[in-house]
Amino acid sequence: MTTQNRQLRSVVTGVGSYLPSRVLTNADLAAMVDTSDAWIVQRTGIRERRIAAEGETTSMLGERAARAALQSAGLGPDDIDLIIVATSTPDYTFPSTAAQIQAALGMAHGAAFDLQAVCSGFIFGVATADKFLRSGSHRRALVIGAETFSRIIDWSDRATCVLFGDGAGAIVLQAQQGFGTVEDRGVLTTHLRSDGRHRAKLYVDGGPSSTQTVGHLRMKGREVFRFAVDMTSDVVKDAFAATGITAADLQWFVPHQANRRIIDMSAAKLGIDPHKVIATVHLHGNTSAASIPLALSVAHDDGRIKRGDLVMLEAVGGGFTWGSALIRW
Ligand code: ACO
């Protein structure tokens, strides 16, 4: 290869996650609202979720995940020059959760900002960091998904309160030279979409500029479900078309962990072997922007995802937003 063919790639060099210690089981929820373990498991696959302790904020969860990802990469905060936090449940309206995490890590250099695309936030964060790193402006990024959805749940609404949980996950992306082929390690392609006309199907009914309150999550679950499978397929097919990679070439499919039925139906529609699907939703419920890095962290730590593997990430979230990222690990 000549030097002209060389191209910067954003390579995943570390992954980490953090879940709060308090477990809320389906049985616990059945004591709070009119629901049952059987209904929740059958409709969603969720068995338990974690709830942040009083005073434990999104930035605290994110910092724990970031430190775990840095350790996994063998790096320290001084090595990072970009922090992107995907969250819809920031500590404050401002400053950003990313700036809080930057300070907690003891960093006073580089840039840190939040990005909001609800459950697709981590994919949007990876795509954004990838563009920074490939431009050469930054060298090593922490991309963090961190949420405390327990703080925006209406705990009297059985249709939503059984679905969500708190948590955080993070990856380190590092600029490395590749050759511009799909054999390169790193982010190979990303595809982002949004369509704001769907707001009424999934939204929070408050905010600083509208109600001056934080608000609660509201969702028309059946309508979200219907769109989710189709939108997932579209952006994953975009990634296949952009790279020439097929479902058969993938080692792993790591979708947003919202609902086991959506995960399985999406994989089936795309022709992805069920054995290639990473699903951790039973352990932590829907943690929105944190769910994909949480799943990555589990599958990396248990040895499933290995260097060189082709990993397809995808998510759908409020907005609607949706996206995919194809990564060679
Ligand atoms: N326990 C028992 N019954 C319940 C519960 C519950 N927790 N919640 C709803 N029900 C009842 C409903 O009241 C309804 O009763 P009815 O028939 O007497 O009216 C019945 O169960 C069926 O309700 P549906 O909402 O139609 O149930 P559905 O099969 O669609 O499952 C679910 C609901 C699990 C929410 C499903 O629609 C879903 O997973 N949707 C996608 C949600 C999702 O993934 N959202 C996250 C998107 S990502 C983001 O950006 C946040």
mmCIF file of C-alpha atoms and ligand atoms in Angstrom:
data_model
loop_
_atom_site.group_PDB
_atom_site.id
_atom_site.type_symbol
_atom_site.label_atom_id
_atom_site.label_comp_id
_atom_site.label_asym_id
_atom_site.label_seq_id
_atom_site.Cartn_x
_atom_site.Cartn_y
_atom_site.Cartn_z
ATOM 1 C CA MET A 1 0.000 0.000 0.000
ATOM 2 C CA THR A 2 1.202 3.496 -0.765
ATOM 3 C CA THR A 3 0.960 6.264 1.792
ATOM 4 C CA GLN A 4 -1.817 7.915 -0.299
ATOM 5 C CA ASN A 5 -4.100 5.012 0.605
ATOM 6 C CA ARG A 6 -3.558 5.413 4.304
ATOM 7 C CA GLN A 7 -6.482 6.785 6.246
ATOM 8 C CA LEU A 8 -7.147 7.520 9.898
ATOM 9 C CA ARG A 9 -9.555 5.122 11.612
ATOM 10 C CA SER A 10 -11.200 5.346 15.040
ATOM 11 C CA VAL A 11 -10.234 2.121 16.778
ATOM 12 C CA VAL A 12 -11.931 0.862 19.943
ATOM 13 C CA THR A 13 -9.145 0.319 22.466
ATOM 14 C CA GLY A 14 -11.149 0.156 25.697
ATOM 15 C CA VAL A 15 -14.640 -0.538 26.969
ATOM 16 C CA GLY A 16 -16.193 -0.278 30.415
ATOM 17 C CA SER A 17 -19.497 0.050 32.198
ATOM 18 C CA TYR A 18 -21.120 0.693 35.532
ATOM 19 C CA LEU A 19 -24.468 -0.274 37.010
ATOM 20 C CA PRO A 20 -25.792 1.162 40.282
ATOM 21 C CA SER A 21 -25.973 -1.396 43.072
ATOM 22 C CA ARG A 22 -29.720 -1.278 43.791
ATOM 23 C CA VAL A 23 -31.624 -3.979 41.887
ATOM 24 C CA LEU A 24 -35.328 -3.521 41.139
ATOM 25 C CA THR A 25 -36.837 -6.864 40.116
ATOM 26 C CA ASN A 26 -40.083 -7.555 38.285
ATOM 27 C CA ALA A 27 -41.452 -8.875 41.577
ATOM 28 C CA ASP A 28 -40.609 -5.546 43.233
ATOM 29 C CA LEU A 29 -42.530 -3.736 40.467
ATOM 30 C CA ALA A 30 -45.528 -6.062 40.872
ATOM 31 C CA ALA A 31 -45.761 -4.764 44.430
ATOM 32 C CA MET A 32 -45.857 -1.162 43.131
ATOM 33 C CA VAL A 33 -48.186 -1.310 40.085
ATOM 34 C CA ASP A 34 -50.642 -3.788 38.533
ATOM 35 C CA THR A 35 -48.167 -5.964 36.631
ATOM 36 C CA SER A 36 -46.472 -9.357 36.876
ATOM 37 C CA ASP A 37 -43.094 -10.952 36.245
ATOM 38 C CA ALA A 38 -44.725 -13.137 33.573
ATOM 39 C CA TRP A 39 -46.156 -10.127 31.650
ATOM 40 C CA ILE A 40 -42.863 -8.204 31.742
ATOM 41 C CA VAL A 41 -40.710 -11.176 30.719
ATOM 42 C CA GLN A 42 -43.070 -12.273 27.954
ATOM 43 C CA ARG A 43 -43.435 -8.777 26.423
ATOM 44 C CA THR A 44 -39.891 -7.449 26.972
ATOM 45 C CA GLY A 45 -37.457 -10.106 28.231
ATOM 46 C CA ILE A 46 -36.537 -7.781 31.123
ATOM 47 C CA ARG A 47 -36.017 -9.464 34.514
ATOM 48 C CA GLU A 48 -34.440 -6.688 36.543
ATOM 49 C CA ARG A 49 -33.085 -3.160 36.272
ATOM 50 C CA ARG A 50 -30.784 -0.979 38.397
ATOM 51 C CA ILE A 51 -31.796 2.228 40.135
ATOM 52 C CA ALA A 52 -29.307 4.963 41.047
ATOM 53 C CA ALA A 53 -29.008 5.731 44.753
ATOM 54 C CA GLU A 54 -30.281 9.017 46.111
ATOM 55 C CA GLY A 55 -27.731 11.655 45.142
ATOM 56 C CA GLU A 56 -26.076 9.362 42.582
ATOM 57 C CA THR A 57 -26.203 11.309 39.327
ATOM 58 C CA THR A 58 -25.712 10.543 35.651
ATOM 59 C CA SER A 59 -22.217 12.046 35.703
ATOM 60 C CA MET A 60 -21.256 9.776 38.622
ATOM 61 C CA LEU A 61 -22.366 6.689 36.680
ATOM 62 C CA GLY A 62 -20.595 8.006 33.578
ATOM 63 C CA GLU A 63 -17.376 8.655 35.464
ATOM 64 C CA ARG A 64 -17.325 5.060 36.761
ATOM 65 C CA ALA A 65 -17.861 3.699 33.232
ATOM 66 C CA ALA A 66 -15.223 6.071 31.817
ATOM 67 C CA ARG A 67 -12.644 4.967 34.385
ATOM 68 C CA ALA A 68 -13.361 1.306 33.564
ATOM 69 C CA ALA A 69 -12.965 2.002 29.827
ATOM 70 C CA LEU A 70 -9.698 3.873 30.423
ATOM 71 C CA GLN A 71 -8.372 0.981 32.502
ATOM 72 C CA SER A 72 -9.335 -1.471 29.782
ATOM 73 C CA ALA A 73 -7.446 0.696 27.238
ATOM 74 C CA GLY A 74 -4.416 1.016 29.519
ATOM 75 C CA LEU A 75 -4.774 4.813 29.379
ATOM 76 C CA GLY A 76 -5.312 7.624 31.856
ATOM 77 C CA PRO A 77 -7.370 10.831 31.660
ATOM 78 C CA ASP A 78 -4.288 12.733 30.444
ATOM 79 C CA ASP A 79 -4.326 10.642 27.257
ATOM 80 C CA ILE A 80 -7.871 11.717 26.304
ATOM 81 C CA ASP A 81 -8.581 14.923 24.380
ATOM 82 C CA LEU A 82 -12.314 14.552 23.652
ATOM 83 C CA ILE A 83 -15.253 13.473 25.820
ATOM 84 C CA ILE A 84 -18.692 13.021 24.299
ATOM 85 C CA VAL A 85 -21.527 12.059 26.633
ATOM 86 C CA ALA A 86 -24.800 10.824 25.177
ATOM 87 C CA THR A 87 -27.575 11.402 27.696
ATOM 88 C CA SER A 88 -31.172 12.555 27.992
ATOM 89 C CA THR A 89 -30.954 12.718 31.784
ATOM 90 C CA PRO A 90 -28.165 15.238 32.475
ATOM 91 C CA ASP A 91 -27.234 16.225 36.019
ATOM 92 C CA TYR A 92 -28.173 19.832 35.205
ATOM 93 C CA THR A 93 -29.638 21.788 32.305
ATOM 94 C CA PHE A 94 -26.077 23.110 32.139
ATOM 95 C CA PRO A 95 -23.124 22.714 32.430
ATOM 96 C CA SER A 96 -22.984 19.533 30.414
ATOM 97 C CA THR A 97 -22.663 16.122 32.016
ATOM 98 C CA ALA A 98 -19.524 15.706 29.903
ATOM 99 C CA ALA A 99 -17.946 18.725 31.603
ATOM 100 C CA GLN A 100 -18.885 17.257 35.002
ATOM 101 C CA ILE A 101 -17.213 13.972 34.083
ATOM 102 C CA GLN A 102 -14.187 15.792 32.683
ATOM 103 C CA ALA A 103 -13.741 17.569 36.023
ATOM 104 C CA ALA A 104 -14.327 14.357 38.009
ATOM 105 C CA LEU A 105 -11.584 12.676 35.959
ATOM 106 C CA GLY A 106 -9.238 15.533 36.866
ATOM 107 C CA MET A 107 -8.930 16.751 33.282
ATOM 108 C CA ALA A 108 -8.517 20.430 32.434
ATOM 109 C CA HIS A 109 -7.559 19.951 28.791
ATOM 110 C CA GLY A 110 -9.389 18.886 25.654
ATOM 111 C CA ALA A 111 -13.081 19.324 24.841
ATOM 112 C CA ALA A 112 -16.143 17.811 26.484
ATOM 113 C CA PHE A 113 -19.773 18.094 25.412
ATOM 114 C CA ASP A 114 -23.126 16.346 25.621
ATOM 115 C CA LEU A 115 -25.111 15.022 22.729
ATOM 116 C CA GLN A 116 -28.801 14.180 22.882
ATOM 117 C CA ALA A 117 -30.420 11.607 20.613
ATOM 118 C CA VAL A 118 -32.221 9.624 23.349
ATOM 119 C CA CYS A 119 -31.726 5.863 22.914
ATOM 120 C CA SER A 120 -29.687 6.383 19.715
ATOM 121 C CA GLY A 121 -27.350 8.757 21.550
ATOM 122 C CA PHE A 122 -24.434 6.342 21.787
ATOM 123 C CA ILE A 123 -24.476 5.685 18.017
ATOM 124 C CA PHE A 124 -24.654 9.436 17.370
ATOM 125 C CA GLY A 125 -21.753 9.858 19.811
ATOM 126 C CA VAL A 126 -19.627 7.225 18.059
ATOM 127 C CA ALA A 127 -20.360 8.796 14.670
ATOM 128 C CA THR A 128 -19.438 12.267 15.972
ATOM 129 C CA ALA A 129 -16.237 11.133 17.686
ATOM 130 C CA ASP A 130 -15.269 9.192 14.550
ATOM 131 C CA LYS A 131 -15.479 12.373 12.473
ATOM 132 C CA PHE A 132 -13.339 14.310 14.983
ATOM 133 C CA LEU A 133 -10.704 11.567 15.084
ATOM 134 C CA ARG A 134 -10.561 10.947 11.350
ATOM 135 C CA SER A 135 -10.202 14.683 10.709
ATOM 136 C CA GLY A 136 -7.012 14.625 12.783
ATOM 137 C CA SER A 137 -8.245 17.346 15.151
ATOM 138 C CA HIS A 138 -8.356 14.967 18.157
ATOM 139 C CA ARG A 139 -6.537 11.742 18.946
ATOM 140 C CA ARG A 140 -8.300 9.832 21.703
ATOM 141 C CA ALA A 141 -11.972 10.107 22.640
ATOM 142 C CA LEU A 142 -14.129 8.791 25.426
ATOM 143 C CA VAL A 143 -17.654 8.145 24.166
ATOM 144 C CA ILE A 144 -19.953 7.632 27.117
ATOM 145 C CA GLY A 145 -23.635 6.719 27.334
ATOM 146 C CA ALA A 146 -24.982 7.473 30.808
ATOM 147 C CA GLU A 147 -28.540 7.719 32.081
ATOM 148 C CA THR A 148 -30.701 7.943 35.168
ATOM 149 C CA PHE A 149 -34.076 7.316 33.516
ATOM 150 C CA SER A 150 -35.499 6.417 36.943
ATOM 151 C CA ARG A 151 -35.632 10.203 37.533
ATOM 152 C CA ILE A 152 -37.995 10.851 34.580
ATOM 153 C CA ILE A 153 -40.230 7.791 34.942
ATOM 154 C CA ASP A 154 -43.818 8.111 36.087
ATOM 155 C CA TRP A 155 -43.701 5.311 38.652
ATOM 156 C CA SER A 156 -47.488 5.007 38.608
ATOM 157 C CA ASP A 157 -47.563 4.224 34.834
ATOM 158 C CA ARG A 158 -47.195 0.455 34.461
ATOM 159 C CA ALA A 159 -46.832 0.755 30.670
ATOM 160 C CA THR A 160 -43.477 2.553 30.998
ATOM 161 C CA CYS A 161 -42.085 2.078 34.513
ATOM 162 C CA VAL A 162 -41.331 -1.620 33.945
ATOM 163 C CA LEU A 163 -39.141 -0.907 30.914
ATOM 164 C CA PHE A 164 -36.362 1.434 32.002
ATOM 165 C CA GLY A 165 -33.302 1.438 34.262
ATOM 166 C CA ASP A 166 -30.155 3.386 35.145
ATOM 167 C CA GLY A 167 -26.571 2.723 34.063
ATOM 168 C CA ALA A 168 -23.574 3.823 32.038
ATOM 169 C CA GLY A 169 -21.140 2.451 29.502
ATOM 170 C CA ALA A 170 -18.131 3.894 27.698
ATOM 171 C CA ILE A 171 -15.594 3.173 25.007
ATOM 172 C CA VAL A 172 -12.221 4.674 24.181
ATOM 173 C CA LEU A 173 -11.779 5.460 20.496
ATOM 174 C CA GLN A 174 -8.247 6.078 19.313
ATOM 175 C CA ALA A 175 -7.086 7.463 15.945
ATOM 176 C CA GLN A 176 -4.875 4.922 14.170
ATOM 177 C CA GLN A 177 -3.665 4.614 10.610
ATOM 178 C CA GLY A 178 -5.577 2.199 8.417
ATOM 179 C CA PHE A 179 -5.673 1.565 4.682
ATOM 180 C CA GLY A 180 -9.232 2.650 3.942
ATOM 181 C CA THR A 181 -10.465 -0.903 3.432
ATOM 182 C CA VAL A 182 -13.003 -2.967 5.380
ATOM 183 C CA GLU A 183 -10.091 -5.018 6.684
ATOM 184 C CA ASP A 184 -9.036 -2.023 8.814
ATOM 185 C CA ARG A 185 -9.707 -2.085 12.535
ATOM 186 C CA GLY A 186 -12.000 0.698 13.724
ATOM 187 C CA VAL A 187 -15.272 2.373 12.811
ATOM 188 C CA LEU A 188 -15.898 1.391 9.186
ATOM 189 C CA THR A 189 -19.133 3.278 8.551
ATOM 190 C CA THR A 190 -21.908 5.094 10.448
ATOM 191 C CA HIS A 191 -25.447 5.996 9.353
ATOM 192 C CA LEU A 192 -27.633 8.452 11.276
ATOM 193 C CA ARG A 193 -31.285 9.340 10.743
ATOM 194 C CA SER A 194 -33.986 11.339 12.475
ATOM 195 C CA ASP A 195 -37.605 12.285 11.876
ATOM 196 C CA GLY A 196 -39.055 14.772 14.327
ATOM 197 C CA ARG A 197 -42.616 14.215 13.161
ATOM 198 C CA HIS A 198 -42.852 11.235 15.532
ATOM 199 C CA ARG A 199 -42.464 13.251 18.723
ATOM 200 C CA ALA A 200 -45.898 12.362 20.122
ATOM 201 C CA LYS A 201 -45.077 8.646 20.185
ATOM 202 C CA LEU A 202 -42.175 8.969 22.631
ATOM 203 C CA TYR A 203 -41.360 12.121 24.563
ATOM 204 C CA VAL A 204 -40.848 13.760 27.955
ATOM 205 C CA ASP A 205 -43.661 16.126 28.916
ATOM 206 C CA GLY A 206 -41.456 18.812 30.426
ATOM 207 C CA GLY A 207 -38.325 20.851 29.924
ATOM 208 C CA PRO A 208 -36.673 24.156 30.808
ATOM 209 C CA SER A 209 -38.099 26.167 27.913
ATOM 210 C CA SER A 210 -41.597 24.672 27.821
ATOM 211 C CA THR A 211 -42.757 23.864 31.351
ATOM 212 C CA GLN A 212 -39.747 24.775 33.511
ATOM 213 C CA THR A 213 -40.002 21.246 34.936
ATOM 214 C CA VAL A 214 -38.076 18.059 34.230
ATOM 215 C CA GLY A 215 -41.196 16.162 33.115
ATOM 216 C CA HIS A 216 -41.961 12.463 32.753
ATOM 217 C CA LEU A 217 -41.450 9.987 29.941
ATOM 218 C CA ARG A 218 -44.583 9.279 27.862
ATOM 219 C CA MET A 219 -44.773 6.559 25.242
ATOM 220 C CA LYS A 220 -47.188 4.888 22.853
ATOM 221 C CA GLY A 221 -45.379 1.572 23.158
ATOM 222 C CA ARG A 222 -47.153 -0.326 20.407
ATOM 223 C CA GLU A 223 -46.500 2.442 17.842
ATOM 224 C CA VAL A 224 -42.824 2.692 18.846
ATOM 225 C CA PHE A 225 -42.513 -1.077 18.497
ATOM 226 C CA ARG A 226 -43.939 -1.018 14.982
ATOM 227 C CA PHE A 227 -41.444 1.601 13.779
ATOM 228 C CA ALA A 228 -38.442 0.244 15.665
ATOM 229 C CA VAL A 229 -37.971 -2.941 13.667
ATOM 230 C CA ASP A 230 -38.274 -1.198 10.279
ATOM 231 C CA MET A 231 -35.950 1.682 11.186
ATOM 232 C CA THR A 232 -33.317 -0.704 12.524
ATOM 233 C CA SER A 233 -33.320 -2.666 9.313
ATOM 234 C CA ASP A 234 -32.962 0.447 7.138
ATOM 235 C CA VAL A 235 -29.787 1.781 8.749
ATOM 236 C CA VAL A 236 -28.166 -1.638 9.050
ATOM 237 C CA LYS A 237 -28.828 -2.203 5.352
ATOM 238 C CA ASP A 238 -27.251 1.228 4.672
ATOM 239 C CA ALA A 239 -24.112 0.012 6.471
ATOM 240 C CA PHE A 240 -24.077 -3.195 4.426
ATOM 241 C CA ALA A 241 -24.501 -1.230 1.186
ATOM 242 C CA ALA A 242 -21.704 1.211 2.082
ATOM 243 C CA THR A 243 -19.174 -1.526 2.840
ATOM 244 C CA GLY A 244 -20.182 -4.608 0.867
ATOM 245 C CA ILE A 245 -20.308 -6.495 4.152
ATOM 246 C CA THR A 246 -23.234 -8.879 4.625
ATOM 247 C CA ALA A 247 -25.108 -10.272 7.615
ATOM 248 C CA ALA A 248 -23.158 -13.512 7.196
ATOM 249 C CA ASP A 249 -19.840 -11.632 7.570
ATOM 250 C CA LEU A 250 -20.745 -10.194 10.995
ATOM 251 C CA GLN A 251 -19.445 -11.795 14.171
ATOM 252 C CA TRP A 252 -21.764 -9.784 16.448
ATOM 253 C CA PHE A 253 -24.958 -7.734 16.339
ATOM 254 C CA VAL A 254 -25.240 -5.359 19.318
ATOM 255 C CA PRO A 255 -28.576 -3.541 19.152
ATOM 256 C CA HIS A 256 -30.038 -1.008 21.552
ATOM 257 C CA GLN A 257 -31.276 -3.016 24.520
ATOM 258 C CA ALA A 258 -34.915 -1.882 24.727
ATOM 259 C CA ASN A 259 -36.911 -5.038 24.366
ATOM 260 C CA ARG A 260 -35.923 -8.636 23.606
ATOM 261 C CA ARG A 261 -38.743 -9.023 21.087
ATOM 262 C CA ILE A 262 -37.582 -5.974 19.073
ATOM 263 C CA ILE A 263 -33.997 -7.278 19.200
ATOM 264 C CA ASP A 264 -34.963 -10.759 17.961
ATOM 265 C CA MET A 265 -37.352 -9.499 15.274
ATOM 266 C CA SER A 266 -34.735 -7.051 13.959
ATOM 267 C CA ALA A 267 -32.083 -9.776 13.759
ATOM 268 C CA ALA A 268 -34.498 -12.124 11.997
ATOM 269 C CA LYS A 269 -35.532 -9.458 9.473
ATOM 270 C CA LEU A 270 -31.873 -8.764 8.670
ATOM 271 C CA GLY A 271 -30.999 -12.463 8.375
ATOM 272 C CA ILE A 272 -28.576 -12.305 11.308
ATOM 273 C CA ASP A 273 -27.951 -15.637 13.038
ATOM 274 C CA PRO A 274 -29.498 -15.544 16.559
ATOM 275 C CA HIS A 275 -26.173 -16.773 17.993
ATOM 276 C CA LYS A 276 -24.568 -13.497 16.880
ATOM 277 C CA VAL A 277 -27.004 -11.334 18.874
ATOM 278 C CA ILE A 278 -25.702 -9.764 22.090
ATOM 279 C CA ALA A 279 -28.637 -9.244 24.456
ATOM 280 C CA THR A 280 -28.238 -7.974 28.012
ATOM 281 C CA VAL A 281 -31.654 -6.312 28.370
ATOM 282 C CA HIS A 282 -32.737 -8.958 30.925
ATOM 283 C CA LEU A 283 -30.052 -7.641 33.293
ATOM 284 C CA HIS A 284 -30.650 -3.884 33.148
ATOM 285 C CA GLY A 285 -33.781 -3.038 31.148
ATOM 286 C CA ASN A 286 -33.730 -0.115 28.735
ATOM 287 C CA THR A 287 -30.943 2.224 29.857
ATOM 288 C CA SER A 288 -31.361 4.423 26.760
ATOM 289 C CA ALA A 289 -27.983 5.795 25.558
ATOM 290 C CA ALA A 290 -26.125 3.524 27.998
ATOM 291 C CA SER A 291 -27.530 0.258 26.687
ATOM 292 C CA ILE A 292 -25.190 -0.432 23.759
ATOM 293 C CA PRO A 293 -21.913 0.242 25.633
ATOM 294 C CA LEU A 294 -23.276 -1.804 28.555
ATOM 295 C CA ALA A 295 -23.882 -4.730 26.188
ATOM 296 C CA LEU A 296 -20.480 -4.216 24.526
ATOM 297 C CA SER A 297 -18.807 -4.239 27.905
ATOM 298 C CA VAL A 298 -20.444 -7.518 28.951
ATOM 299 C CA ALA A 299 -19.618 -9.243 25.644
ATOM 300 C CA HIS A 300 -16.057 -7.908 25.630
ATOM 301 C CA ASP A 301 -15.378 -8.917 29.229
ATOM 302 C CA ASP A 302 -16.785 -12.446 28.793
ATOM 303 C CA GLY A 303 -14.541 -12.961 25.761
ATOM 304 C CA ARG A 304 -17.188 -13.056 23.037
ATOM 305 C CA ILE A 305 -16.104 -9.886 21.196
ATOM 306 C CA LYS A 306 -12.480 -10.243 20.128
ATOM 307 C CA ARG A 307 -9.980 -8.164 18.187
ATOM 308 C CA GLY A 308 -10.754 -8.273 14.470
ATOM 309 C CA ASP A 309 -14.437 -9.150 14.911
ATOM 310 C CA LEU A 310 -17.010 -7.286 12.818
ATOM 311 C CA VAL A 311 -19.549 -5.750 15.190
ATOM 312 C CA MET A 312 -22.764 -4.052 14.044
ATOM 313 C CA LEU A 313 -24.312 -1.541 16.466
ATOM 314 C CA GLU A 314 -27.781 -0.097 15.928
ATOM 315 C CA ALA A 315 -30.346 1.874 17.888
ATOM 316 C CA VAL A 316 -33.712 3.581 17.682
ATOM 317 C CA GLY A 317 -34.867 6.278 20.071
ATOM 318 C CA GLY A 318 -37.097 9.216 20.791
ATOM 319 C CA GLY A 319 -37.305 11.861 18.089
ATOM 320 C CA PHE A 320 -37.430 9.482 16.326
ATOM 321 C CA THR A 321 -33.706 9.055 15.896
ATOM 322 C CA TRP A 322 -32.004 5.936 14.585
ATOM 323 C CA GLY A 323 -28.594 4.862 13.461
ATOM 324 C CA SER A 324 -26.000 2.163 12.896
ATOM 325 C CA ALA A 325 -22.249 1.862 13.322
ATOM 326 C CA LEU A 326 -20.186 -0.955 11.846
ATOM 327 C CA ILE A 327 -16.923 -1.507 13.709
ATOM 328 C CA ARG A 328 -14.052 -3.905 13.222
ATOM 329 C CA TRP A 329 -12.955 -4.488 16.823
HETATM 330 N N1 ACO B 1 -48.219 -5.103 33.092
HETATM 331 C C1 ACO B 1 -49.385 -5.663 32.747
HETATM 332 N N2 ACO B 1 -50.157 -5.197 31.742
HETATM 333 C C2 ACO B 1 -49.706 -4.104 31.095
HETATM 334 C C3 ACO B 1 -48.498 -3.467 31.408
HETATM 335 C C4 ACO B 1 -47.742 -4.012 32.473
HETATM 336 N N3 ACO B 1 -46.572 -3.487 32.848
HETATM 337 N N4 ACO B 1 -48.336 -2.428 30.585
HETATM 338 C C5 ACO B 1 -49.384 -2.405 29.755
HETATM 339 N N5 ACO B 1 -50.224 -3.419 30.068
HETATM 340 C C6 ACO B 1 -51.474 -3.768 29.454
HETATM 341 C C7 ACO B 1 -52.109 -2.615 28.715
HETATM 342 O O1 ACO B 1 -52.845 -1.806 29.598
HETATM 343 C C8 ACO B 1 -52.988 -3.338 27.724
HETATM 344 O O2 ACO B 1 -54.158 -3.743 28.385
HETATM 345 P P1 ACO B 1 -55.587 -3.731 27.632
HETATM 346 O O3 ACO B 1 -55.418 -4.686 26.495
HETATM 347 O O4 ACO B 1 -56.505 -4.180 28.693
HETATM 348 O O5 ACO B 1 -55.760 -2.306 27.192
HETATM 349 C C9 ACO B 1 -52.189 -4.584 27.382
HETATM 350 O O6 ACO B 1 -51.229 -4.756 28.447
HETATM 351 C C10 ACO B 1 -51.453 -4.484 26.065
HETATM 352 O O7 ACO B 1 -50.785 -3.221 26.037
HETATM 353 P P2 ACO B 1 -49.854 -2.824 24.821
HETATM 354 O O8 ACO B 1 -49.190 -1.523 25.111
HETATM 355 O O9 ACO B 1 -50.607 -2.937 23.549
HETATM 356 O O10 ACO B 1 -48.788 -4.009 24.920
HETATM 357 P P3 ACO B 1 -47.663 -4.426 23.911
HETATM 358 O O11 ACO B 1 -47.794 -5.839 23.557
HETATM 359 O O12 ACO B 1 -47.493 -3.442 22.807
HETATM 360 O O13 ACO B 1 -46.358 -4.346 24.852
HETATM 361 C C11 ACO B 1 -44.583 -2.813 25.256
HETATM 362 C C12 ACO B 1 -46.056 -3.127 25.468
HETATM 363 C C13 ACO B 1 -43.751 -3.855 25.962
HETATM 364 C C14 ACO B 1 -44.292 -1.429 25.834
HETATM 365 C C15 ACO B 1 -44.246 -2.838 23.748
HETATM 366 O O14 ACO B 1 -45.198 -2.075 23.024
HETATM 367 C C16 ACO B 1 -42.889 -2.296 23.468
HETATM 368 O O15 ACO B 1 -41.900 -2.875 23.829
HETATM 369 N N6 ACO B 1 -42.788 -1.180 22.719
HETATM 370 C C17 ACO B 1 -41.548 -0.577 22.379
HETATM 371 C C18 ACO B 1 -41.122 0.254 23.512
HETATM 372 C C19 ACO B 1 -39.699 0.662 23.417
HETATM 373 O O16 ACO B 1 -38.844 -0.098 23.059
HETATM 374 N N7 ACO B 1 -39.461 1.897 23.772
HETATM 375 C C20 ACO B 1 -38.170 2.404 23.894
HETATM 376 C C21 ACO B 1 -37.727 3.071 22.660
HETATM 377 S S1 ACO B 1 -36.180 3.712 22.928
HETATM 378 C C22 ACO B 1 -36.180 5.307 23.574
HETATM 379 O O17 ACO B 1 -35.861 6.201 22.867
HETATM 380 C C23 ACO B 1 -36.574 5.598 25.000
#
